[in-house]
C-alpha cells in the first residue's frame, strides 16, 4: 500500500477518524509542520474542526544533525531517546545548547505560521495530533508531551503510516494512536508515498488561513 500524496493520505485518515467522531467532543486538529499539515487539513475538514499547528523540532546528534536523538515542543523539557544517547556515548548536558537552538526555532515557526493568531485553547477539548507518518516518533513524542498537561478531554495521535515498532511503543506508553498502515520493512515515511515533495512554509500558512467550516 502506498499513498498518492499527503492529501490522499489525509482523506483516508479522515475516513477512519469519522468513526471516532462520537468520541471526540469539541475537536481541534493540530498538524505537525510541515508535512503533517496537508494531512491534518483533510482531517480537520472531515471533522468540522479548527486547524492549527503543533511545532516540534528534532534535536540532532553533534556529529550528524540529521540523526535525531531528541526533540522539543512548546515549553516542555526536551524529550530524548535514551537508548540512542547511551549508544552514542552522549549526555543530555552535551545536547543542551542544541535543544535551546531548536526551541528558539519552534517559537520562530509558531509566530511565522500563526501570523499573530493566538494558539487554540485545548482545555476540555478533543485534540487530534496529525503527522504524515512515524519513523522513530521522537518529534511526535515531544508534541504529545507538550499537549498532555493542557487539560484536553482526549488526546489522539493520528497518522497514515508508521514503523511497526514505533506504533507499538506509542501504544505501550498508553498513547491513543490511530494508524492506517504499519508495514514491515518500513525504512522511511517517504517510501510509502508516491509524491513526498517537501511542503513549504508558504503552503503551511496558506492552508492555515484558508476558510473552513468549524463545528
CSV table of C-alpha atoms in Angstrom, one decimal:
chain,number,residue,atom,x,y,z
A,1,UNK,CA,0.0,0.0,0.0
A,2,UNK,CA,1.3,3.4,-1.0
A,3,UNK,CA,-0.5,6.8,-0.8
A,4,UNK,CA,-0.6,9.0,-3.8
A,5,UNK,CA,0.3,12.1,-1.8
A,6,UNK,CA,-0.3,13.7,1.6
A,7,UNK,CA,-3.8,14.9,0.6
A,8,UNK,CA,-4.9,11.4,-0.4
A,9,UNK,CA,-3.4,10.0,2.8
A,10,UNK,CA,-5.3,12.7,4.8
A,11,UNK,CA,-8.6,11.8,3.1
A,12,UNK,CA,-8.1,8.1,4.0
A,13,UNK,CA,-7.2,9.0,7.6
A,14,UNK,CA,-10.2,11.3,7.8
A,15,UNK,CA,-12.5,8.5,6.7
A,16,UNK,CA,-11.1,6.4,9.6
A,17,UNK,CA,-11.5,9.2,12.1
A,18,UNK,CA,-15.1,9.8,11.2
A,19,UNK,CA,-15.7,6.6,13.0
A,20,UNK,CA,-14.3,8.2,16.1
A,21,UNK,CA,-16.3,11.4,15.8
A,22,UNK,CA,-18.8,10.5,18.5
A,23,UNK,CA,-15.9,10.1,21.0
A,24,UNK,CA,-14.3,13.4,20.0
A,25,UNK,CA,-16.2,16.2,21.8
A,26,UNK,CA,-15.4,19.7,20.6
A,27,UNK,CA,-12.3,18.6,18.5
A,28,UNK,CA,-9.4,20.7,17.4
A,29,UNK,CA,-6.8,19.3,14.9
A,30,UNK,CA,-3.1,20.1,15.3
A,31,UNK,CA,-0.8,19.3,12.3
A,32,UNK,CA,3.0,18.8,12.8
A,33,UNK,CA,4.7,21.1,10.3
A,34,UNK,CA,5.5,20.9,7.7
A,35,UNK,CA,4.5,17.6,6.2
A,36,UNK,CA,1.7,16.8,8.6
A,37,UNK,CA,-0.3,20.0,7.9
A,38,UNK,CA,-1.8,18.9,4.5
A,39,UNK,CA,-2.8,15.6,6.1
A,40,UNK,CA,-4.3,17.4,9.1
A,41,UNK,CA,-6.2,19.8,6.8
A,42,UNK,CA,-8.2,16.9,5.4
A,43,UNK,CA,-8.9,15.6,8.9
A,44,UNK,CA,-10.0,18.9,10.2
A,45,UNK,CA,-12.4,19.4,7.2
A,46,UNK,CA,-13.9,16.0,7.7
A,47,UNK,CA,-14.4,16.6,11.4
A,48,UNK,CA,-15.6,20.1,11.0
A,49,UNK,CA,-12.9,21.2,13.4
A,50,UNK,CA,-10.5,24.1,13.6
A,51,UNK,CA,-6.9,23.5,12.4
A,52,UNK,CA,-3.7,24.8,14.0
A,53,UNK,CA,0.0,23.7,14.1
A,54,UNK,CA,1.9,22.0,16.8
A,55,UNK,CA,5.6,22.7,16.1
A,56,UNK,CA,8.1,20.1,17.2
A,57,UNK,CA,11.8,20.1,16.4
A,58,UNK,CA,14.3,17.3,16.3
A,59,UNK,CA,17.5,17.6,18.3
A,60,UNK,CA,20.3,16.2,16.2
A,61,UNK,CA,23.4,14.3,17.3
A,62,UNK,CA,26.5,16.6,17.4
A,63,UNK,CA,28.3,14.6,14.6
A,64,UNK,CA,25.1,14.3,12.4
A,65,UNK,CA,22.3,16.9,12.9
A,66,UNK,CA,20.0,14.7,10.7
A,67,UNK,CA,20.2,11.9,13.2
A,68,UNK,CA,17.5,12.7,15.8
A,69,UNK,CA,18.3,11.9,19.4
A,70,UNK,CA,15.6,14.1,20.9
A,71,UNK,CA,13.0,16.7,20.2
A,72,UNK,CA,11.4,19.8,21.7
A,73,UNK,CA,7.9,21.3,21.5
A,74,UNK,CA,6.2,24.1,23.3
A,75,UNK,CA,7.8,25.0,26.7
A,76,UNK,CA,8.1,21.4,27.9
A,77,UNK,CA,11.5,19.9,28.7
A,78,UNK,CA,13.2,18.1,25.8
A,79,UNK,CA,12.3,14.5,25.1
A,80,UNK,CA,15.3,12.3,24.5
A,81,UNK,CA,15.8,8.8,23.0
A,82,UNK,CA,17.7,7.4,25.9
A,83,UNK,CA,18.9,4.3,24.0
A,84,UNK,CA,20.3,6.4,21.2
A,85,UNK,CA,22.1,8.7,23.6
A,86,UNK,CA,23.6,5.9,25.5
A,87,UNK,CA,24.7,4.1,22.4
A,88,UNK,CA,26.4,7.3,21.1
A,89,UNK,CA,28.1,8.0,24.5
A,90,UNK,CA,26.3,11.3,24.8
A,91,UNK,CA,24.7,13.1,27.8
A,92,UNK,CA,21.8,15.5,27.9
A,93,UNK,CA,24.2,18.2,29.1
A,94,UNK,CA,26.1,17.9,25.8
A,95,UNK,CA,22.8,18.4,23.9
A,96,UNK,CA,21.5,21.3,25.9
A,97,UNK,CA,22.7,24.0,23.5
A,98,UNK,CA,21.2,22.2,20.5
A,99,UNK,CA,18.0,21.8,22.4
A,100,UNK,CA,17.7,25.5,23.1
A,101,UNK,CA,18.5,26.3,19.5
A,102,UNK,CA,15.7,24.1,18.4
A,103,UNK,CA,13.3,25.6,21.0
A,104,UNK,CA,14.1,29.1,19.5
A,105,UNK,CA,13.2,27.7,16.1
A,106,UNK,CA,9.9,26.3,17.5
A,107,UNK,CA,9.0,29.8,18.7
A,108,UNK,CA,10.0,31.4,15.3
A,109,UNK,CA,8.0,28.9,13.3
A,110,UNK,CA,4.9,29.2,15.5
A,111,UNK,CA,5.0,33.0,15.0
A,112,UNK,CA,5.5,32.6,11.3
A,113,UNK,CA,2.6,30.1,10.8
A,114,UNK,CA,0.1,31.8,13.1
A,115,UNK,CA,0.6,35.3,11.8
A,116,UNK,CA,-0.4,36.9,15.1
A,117,UNK,CA,-3.3,34.5,15.9
A,118,UNK,CA,-3.4,33.0,19.4
A,119,UNK,CA,-2.8,29.3,19.9
A,120,UNK,CA,-6.2,27.5,20.4
A,121,UNK,CA,-7.5,26.7,23.8
A,122,UNK,CA,-7.3,22.9,24.4
A,123,UNK,CA,-8.9,22.6,27.8
A,124,UNK,CA,-11.9,20.2,27.8
A,125,UNK,CA,-11.5,19.7,24.0
A,126,UNK,CA,-10.5,16.6,22.0
A,127,UNK,CA,-7.1,17.2,20.5
A,128,UNK,CA,-6.2,15.2,17.3
A,129,UNK,CA,-2.4,15.5,16.6
A,130,UNK,CA,-1.7,14.6,12.9
A,131,UNK,CA,1.6,13.9,11.1
A,132,UNK,CA,2.3,12.3,7.7
A,133,UNK,CA,4.0,9.3,9.3
A,134,UNK,CA,6.1,8.0,12.2
A,135,UNK,CA,9.6,6.7,11.8
A,136,UNK,CA,11.3,7.0,15.2
A,137,UNK,CA,8.4,9.0,16.5
A,138,UNK,CA,10.6,11.3,18.6
A,139,UNK,CA,9.1,14.6,17.3
A,140,UNK,CA,5.6,13.2,17.9
A,141,UNK,CA,6.6,12.2,21.4
A,142,UNK,CA,7.6,15.8,22.2
A,143,UNK,CA,4.5,17.1,20.6
A,144,UNK,CA,2.2,14.9,22.7
A,145,UNK,CA,4.1,15.8,25.8
A,146,UNK,CA,3.5,19.5,25.1
A,147,UNK,CA,-0.3,18.9,25.0
A,148,UNK,CA,-0.7,16.4,27.8
A,149,UNK,CA,-0.8,18.9,30.6
A,150,UNK,CA,-3.1,21.4,28.9
A,151,UNK,CA,-6.4,19.9,30.0
A,152,UNK,CA,-7.6,18.2,26.9
A,153,UNK,CA,-10.6,15.9,27.3
A,154,UNK,CA,-9.0,13.4,24.9
A,155,UNK,CA,-5.6,13.3,23.0
A,156,UNK,CA,-5.3,11.3,19.9
A,157,UNK,CA,-2.3,10.8,17.6
A,158,UNK,CA,-3.3,10.0,14.0
A,159,UNK,CA,-1.0,9.1,11.1
A,160,UNK,CA,-1.4,7.3,7.8
A,161,UNK,CA,1.7,5.1,8.2
A,162,UNK,CA,4.2,4.1,10.9
A,163,UNK,CA,7.1,1.8,11.6
A,164,UNK,CA,5.5,-1.1,13.4
A,165,UNK,CA,7.9,-0.9,16.4
A,166,UNK,CA,7.2,2.8,16.8
A,167,UNK,CA,3.5,2.3,16.7
A,168,UNK,CA,3.8,-0.4,19.3
A,169,UNK,CA,5.9,1.8,21.5
A,170,UNK,CA,3.3,4.6,21.5
A,171,UNK,CA,0.5,2.1,22.4
A,172,UNK,CA,2.6,0.6,25.1
A,173,UNK,CA,3.2,4.0,26.6
A,174,UNK,CA,-0.6,4.5,26.8
A,175,UNK,CA,-1.0,6.9,23.9
A,176,UNK,CA,-4.2,6.8,21.8
A,177,UNK,CA,-3.0,6.1,18.3
A,178,UNK,CA,-4.9,5.7,15.0
A,179,UNK,CA,-2.6,4.5,12.2
A,180,UNK,CA,-3.8,3.2,8.9
A,181,UNK,CA,-0.8,1.1,7.9
A,182,UNK,CA,2.1,-0.4,9.8
A,183,UNK,CA,4.2,-2.1,7.1
A,184,UNK,CA,7.1,-4.5,7.7
A,185,UNK,CA,10.3,-3.3,6.0
A,186,UNK,CA,9.2,0.3,6.8
A,187,UNK,CA,12.6,2.1,6.3
A,188,UNK,CA,11.2,5.6,5.9
A,189,UNK,CA,7.9,7.5,5.8
A,190,UNK,CA,8.5,8.8,2.2
A,191,UNK,CA,8.8,5.3,0.9
A,192,UNK,CA,5.0,4.9,1.4
A,193,UNK,CA,4.1,7.9,-0.7
A,194,UNK,CA,4.3,8.3,-4.5
A,195,UNK,CA,4.6,12.0,-4.1
A,196,UNK,CA,6.5,13.1,-1.0
A,197,UNK,CA,7.6,16.5,-2.1
A,198,UNK,CA,8.7,18.9,0.6
A,199,UNK,CA,6.0,21.2,2.0
A,200,UNK,CA,6.9,24.9,2.1
A,201,UNK,CA,6.3,27.4,4.8
A,202,UNK,CA,4.1,29.3,2.4
A,203,UNK,CA,2.0,26.3,1.8
A,204,UNK,CA,1.6,25.8,5.6
A,205,UNK,CA,0.5,29.4,6.0
A,206,UNK,CA,-1.9,29.1,3.1
A,207,UNK,CA,-3.6,26.0,4.5
A,208,UNK,CA,-4.0,27.6,7.9
A,209,UNK,CA,-5.5,30.8,6.5
A,210,UNK,CA,-8.0,29.0,4.2
A,211,UNK,CA,-11.7,29.3,5.1
A,212,UNK,CA,-13.2,26.2,6.7
A,213,UNK,CA,-16.4,25.1,8.3
A,214,UNK,CA,-15.9,24.7,12.0
A,215,UNK,CA,-18.3,22.7,14.3
